[in-house]
Short mmCIF file of C-alpha atoms in Angstrom, two decimals:
data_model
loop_
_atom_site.label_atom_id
_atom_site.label_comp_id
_atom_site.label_asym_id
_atom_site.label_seq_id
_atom_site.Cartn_x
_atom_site.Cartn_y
_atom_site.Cartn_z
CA UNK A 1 87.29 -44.26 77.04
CA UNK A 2 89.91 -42.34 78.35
CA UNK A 3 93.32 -43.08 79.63
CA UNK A 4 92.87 -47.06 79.96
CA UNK A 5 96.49 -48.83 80.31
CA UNK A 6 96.18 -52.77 80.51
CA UNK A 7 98.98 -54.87 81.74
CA UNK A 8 99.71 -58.17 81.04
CA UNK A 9 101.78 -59.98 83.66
CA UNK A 10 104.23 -63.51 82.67
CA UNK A 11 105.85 -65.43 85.54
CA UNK A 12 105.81 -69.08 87.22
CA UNK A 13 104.16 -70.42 89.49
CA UNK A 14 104.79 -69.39 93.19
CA UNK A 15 106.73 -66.21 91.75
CA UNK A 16 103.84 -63.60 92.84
CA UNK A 17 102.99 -62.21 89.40
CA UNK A 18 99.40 -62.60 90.36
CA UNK A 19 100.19 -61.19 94.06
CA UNK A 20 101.90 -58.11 92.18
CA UNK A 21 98.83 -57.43 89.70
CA UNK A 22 96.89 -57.74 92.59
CA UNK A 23 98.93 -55.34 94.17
CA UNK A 24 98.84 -53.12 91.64
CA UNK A 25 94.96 -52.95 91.35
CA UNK A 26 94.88 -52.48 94.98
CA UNK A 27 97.02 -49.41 94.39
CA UNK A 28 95.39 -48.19 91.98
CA UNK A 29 91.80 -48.37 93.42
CA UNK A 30 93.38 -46.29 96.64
CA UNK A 31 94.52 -43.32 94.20
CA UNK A 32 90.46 -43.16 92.89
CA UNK A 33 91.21 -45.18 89.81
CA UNK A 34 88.66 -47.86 88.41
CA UNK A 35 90.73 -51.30 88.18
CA UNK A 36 90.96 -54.59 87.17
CA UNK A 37 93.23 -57.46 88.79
CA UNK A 38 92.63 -60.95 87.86
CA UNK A 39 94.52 -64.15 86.64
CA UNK A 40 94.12 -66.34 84.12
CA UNK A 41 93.32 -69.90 85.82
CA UNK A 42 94.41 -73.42 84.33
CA UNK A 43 96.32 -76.41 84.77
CA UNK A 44 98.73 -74.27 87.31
CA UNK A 45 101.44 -75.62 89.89
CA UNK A 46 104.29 -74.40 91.40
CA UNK A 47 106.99 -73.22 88.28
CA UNK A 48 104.28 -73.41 85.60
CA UNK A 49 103.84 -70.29 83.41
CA UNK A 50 100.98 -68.08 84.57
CA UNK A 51 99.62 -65.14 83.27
CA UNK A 52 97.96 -61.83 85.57
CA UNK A 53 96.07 -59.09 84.11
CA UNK A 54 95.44 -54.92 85.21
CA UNK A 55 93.41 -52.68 83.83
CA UNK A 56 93.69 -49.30 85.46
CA UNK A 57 91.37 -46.11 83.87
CA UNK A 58 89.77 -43.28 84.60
CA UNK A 59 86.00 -44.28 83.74
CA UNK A 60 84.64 -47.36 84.34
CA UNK A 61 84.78 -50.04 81.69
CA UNK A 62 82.61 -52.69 80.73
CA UNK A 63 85.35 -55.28 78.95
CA UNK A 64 85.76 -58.56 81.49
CA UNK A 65 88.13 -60.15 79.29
CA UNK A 66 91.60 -61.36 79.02
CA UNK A 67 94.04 -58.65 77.85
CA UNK A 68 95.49 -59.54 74.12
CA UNK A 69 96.76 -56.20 73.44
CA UNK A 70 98.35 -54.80 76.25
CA UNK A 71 99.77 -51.71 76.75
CA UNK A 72 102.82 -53.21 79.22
CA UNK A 73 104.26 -56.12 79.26
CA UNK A 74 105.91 -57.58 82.68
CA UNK A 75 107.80 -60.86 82.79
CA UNK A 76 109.26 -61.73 85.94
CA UNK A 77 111.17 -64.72 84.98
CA UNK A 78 113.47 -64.32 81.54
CA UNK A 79 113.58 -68.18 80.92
CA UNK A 80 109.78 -67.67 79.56
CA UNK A 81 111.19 -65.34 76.45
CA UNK A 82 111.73 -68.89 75.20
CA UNK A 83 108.74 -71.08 76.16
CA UNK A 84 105.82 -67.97 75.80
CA UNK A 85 104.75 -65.61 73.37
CA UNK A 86 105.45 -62.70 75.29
CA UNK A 87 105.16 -60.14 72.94
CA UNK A 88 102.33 -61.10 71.43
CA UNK A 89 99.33 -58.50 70.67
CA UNK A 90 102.11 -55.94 72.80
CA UNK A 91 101.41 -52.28 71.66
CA UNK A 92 104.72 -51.00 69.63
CA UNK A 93 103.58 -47.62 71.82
CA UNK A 94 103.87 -50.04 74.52
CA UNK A 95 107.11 -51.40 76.33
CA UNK A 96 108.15 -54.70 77.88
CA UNK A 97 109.75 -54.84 81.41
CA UNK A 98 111.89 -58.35 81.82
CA UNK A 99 113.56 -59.60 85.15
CA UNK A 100 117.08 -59.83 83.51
CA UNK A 101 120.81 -59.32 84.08
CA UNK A 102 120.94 -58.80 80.59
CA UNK A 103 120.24 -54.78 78.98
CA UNK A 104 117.39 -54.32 76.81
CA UNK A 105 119.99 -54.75 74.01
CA UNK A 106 120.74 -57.69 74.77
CA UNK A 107 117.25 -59.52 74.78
CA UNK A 108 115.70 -57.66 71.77
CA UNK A 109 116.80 -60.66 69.77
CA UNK A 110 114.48 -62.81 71.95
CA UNK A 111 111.28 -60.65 71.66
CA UNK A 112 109.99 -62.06 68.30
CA UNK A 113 110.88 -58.70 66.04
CA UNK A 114 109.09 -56.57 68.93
CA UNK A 115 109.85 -52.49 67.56
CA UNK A 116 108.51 -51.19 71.09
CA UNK A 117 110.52 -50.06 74.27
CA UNK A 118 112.18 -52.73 76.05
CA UNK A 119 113.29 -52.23 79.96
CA UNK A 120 115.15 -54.34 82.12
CA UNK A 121 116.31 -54.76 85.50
CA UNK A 122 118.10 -57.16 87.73
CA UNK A 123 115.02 -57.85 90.49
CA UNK A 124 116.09 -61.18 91.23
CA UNK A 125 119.39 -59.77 92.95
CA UNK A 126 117.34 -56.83 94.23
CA UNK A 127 115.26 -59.46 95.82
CA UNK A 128 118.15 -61.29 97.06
CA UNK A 129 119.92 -58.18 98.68
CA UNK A 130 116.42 -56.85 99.77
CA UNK A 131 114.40 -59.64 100.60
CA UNK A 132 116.67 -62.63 101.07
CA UNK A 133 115.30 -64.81 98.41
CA UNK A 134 115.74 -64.17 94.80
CA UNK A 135 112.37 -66.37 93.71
CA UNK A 136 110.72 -62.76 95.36
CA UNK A 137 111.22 -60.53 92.76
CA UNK A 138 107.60 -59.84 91.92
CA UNK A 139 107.55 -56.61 94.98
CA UNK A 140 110.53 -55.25 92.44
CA UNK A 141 109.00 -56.21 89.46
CA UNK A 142 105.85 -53.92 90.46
CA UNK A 143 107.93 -50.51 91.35
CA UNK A 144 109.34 -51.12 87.68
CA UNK A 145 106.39 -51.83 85.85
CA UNK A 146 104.81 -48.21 87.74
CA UNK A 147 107.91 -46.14 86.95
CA UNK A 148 107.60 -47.45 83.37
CA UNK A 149 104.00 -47.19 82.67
CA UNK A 150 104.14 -44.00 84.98
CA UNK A 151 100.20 -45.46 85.28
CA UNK A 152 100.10 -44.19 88.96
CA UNK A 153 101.83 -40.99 90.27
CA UNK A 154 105.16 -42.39 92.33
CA UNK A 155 104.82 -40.84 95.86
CA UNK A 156 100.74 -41.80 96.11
CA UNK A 157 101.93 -45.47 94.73
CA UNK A 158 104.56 -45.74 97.40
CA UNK A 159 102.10 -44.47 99.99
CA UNK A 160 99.24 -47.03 99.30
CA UNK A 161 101.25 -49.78 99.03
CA UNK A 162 103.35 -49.41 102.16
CA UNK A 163 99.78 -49.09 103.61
CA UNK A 164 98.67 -52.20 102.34
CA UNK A 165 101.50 -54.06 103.48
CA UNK A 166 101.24 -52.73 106.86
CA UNK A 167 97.68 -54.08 106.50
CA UNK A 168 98.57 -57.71 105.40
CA UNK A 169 102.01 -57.80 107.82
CA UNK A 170 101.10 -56.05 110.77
CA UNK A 171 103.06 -58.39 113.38
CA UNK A 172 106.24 -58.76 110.63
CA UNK A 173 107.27 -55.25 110.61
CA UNK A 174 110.56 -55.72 109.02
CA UNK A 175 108.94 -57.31 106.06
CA UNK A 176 107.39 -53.96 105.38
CA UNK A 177 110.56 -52.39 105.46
CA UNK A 178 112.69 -54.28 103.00
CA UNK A 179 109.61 -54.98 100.35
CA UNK A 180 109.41 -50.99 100.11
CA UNK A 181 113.27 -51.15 99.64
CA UNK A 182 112.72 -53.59 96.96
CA UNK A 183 109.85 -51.51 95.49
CA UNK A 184 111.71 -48.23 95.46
CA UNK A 185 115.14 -49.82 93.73
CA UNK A 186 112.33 -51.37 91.12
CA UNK A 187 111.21 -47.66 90.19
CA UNK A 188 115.32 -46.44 90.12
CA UNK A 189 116.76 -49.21 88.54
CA UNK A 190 115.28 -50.52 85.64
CA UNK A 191 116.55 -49.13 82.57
CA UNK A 192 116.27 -48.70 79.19
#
């Protein structure tokens, strides 16, 4: 199979990990990609961990499974380095992109011996400025996760989602607006 690139979302409850992966896949179907973008159900309420899944490739795929060795890694709330196994089956090709004030430096010592790449960015104050509620930092959390995995070319990306959300918010225009703000300071400033 060629070019397949699984992600493995981490967040709470009410957060929008699942909206984001859903996002994603929506994103990626638009630019002529075969996708996946599903979450894992349980005992979930509001602030309990979750976990979403993508799989984005080239040729159709016949695995309808769980993801145990992705190749990305999102977690949009840092308090689950602590309570989830984050890292686990993560590709050391791979990286892991945490919703942190903190630089990748920083949190290494929290990532269970992980040797991959480790990214960071502040979404929950992008949200904040952007958005005007921190708890939204999944919209941010996406444009990262894209410029790191570089999974879908940026410009088409931007294009399909800002189409999507004028799909799903036709009659709140100015919530288009400030989620693509969010999305584009995701892809600029996470770093390394």
């Amino acid at each position: 199979m060629s070019s397949m690139v699984e992600i493995r979302w981490h967040g709470r409850g009410g957060q929008g990990a699942k909206t984001a992966s859903l996002a994603l896949a929506d994103a990626a179907f638009e630019s002529g990609k075969y996708v996946q973008g599903f979450p894992e159900y349980g005992p979930e309420r509001m602030g309990a961990p979750i976990t979403a899944y993508n799989r984005i490739s080239d040729e159709r795929t016949s695995l309808h499974s769980n993801i145990y060795e992705p190749d990305f890694v999102v977690v949009v709330d840092a308090t689950l380095l602590d309570a989830v196994a984050v890292t686990s089956g993560l590709k050391k090709e791979g990286a892991i992109v945490i919703n942190t004030k903190k630089s990748p430096e920083e949190v290494k010592p929290q990532l269970e011996g992980y040797q991959g790449k480790v990214y960071t960015i502040d979404a929950s104050s992008i949200a904040e400025e952007e958005l005007g509620n921190r708890s939204l930092s999944n919209t941010t959390m996406l444009g990262a996760v894209v410029a790191v995995s570089k999974c879908l070319p940026a410009d088409k990306f931007l294009t399909d989602v800002k189409v999507s959300l004028e799909h799903k918010f036709a009659s709140k225009p100015h919530v288009i607006e400030k989620n693509m703000k969010a999305l584009e300071r995701g892809m600029k400033e996470v770093k390394a």
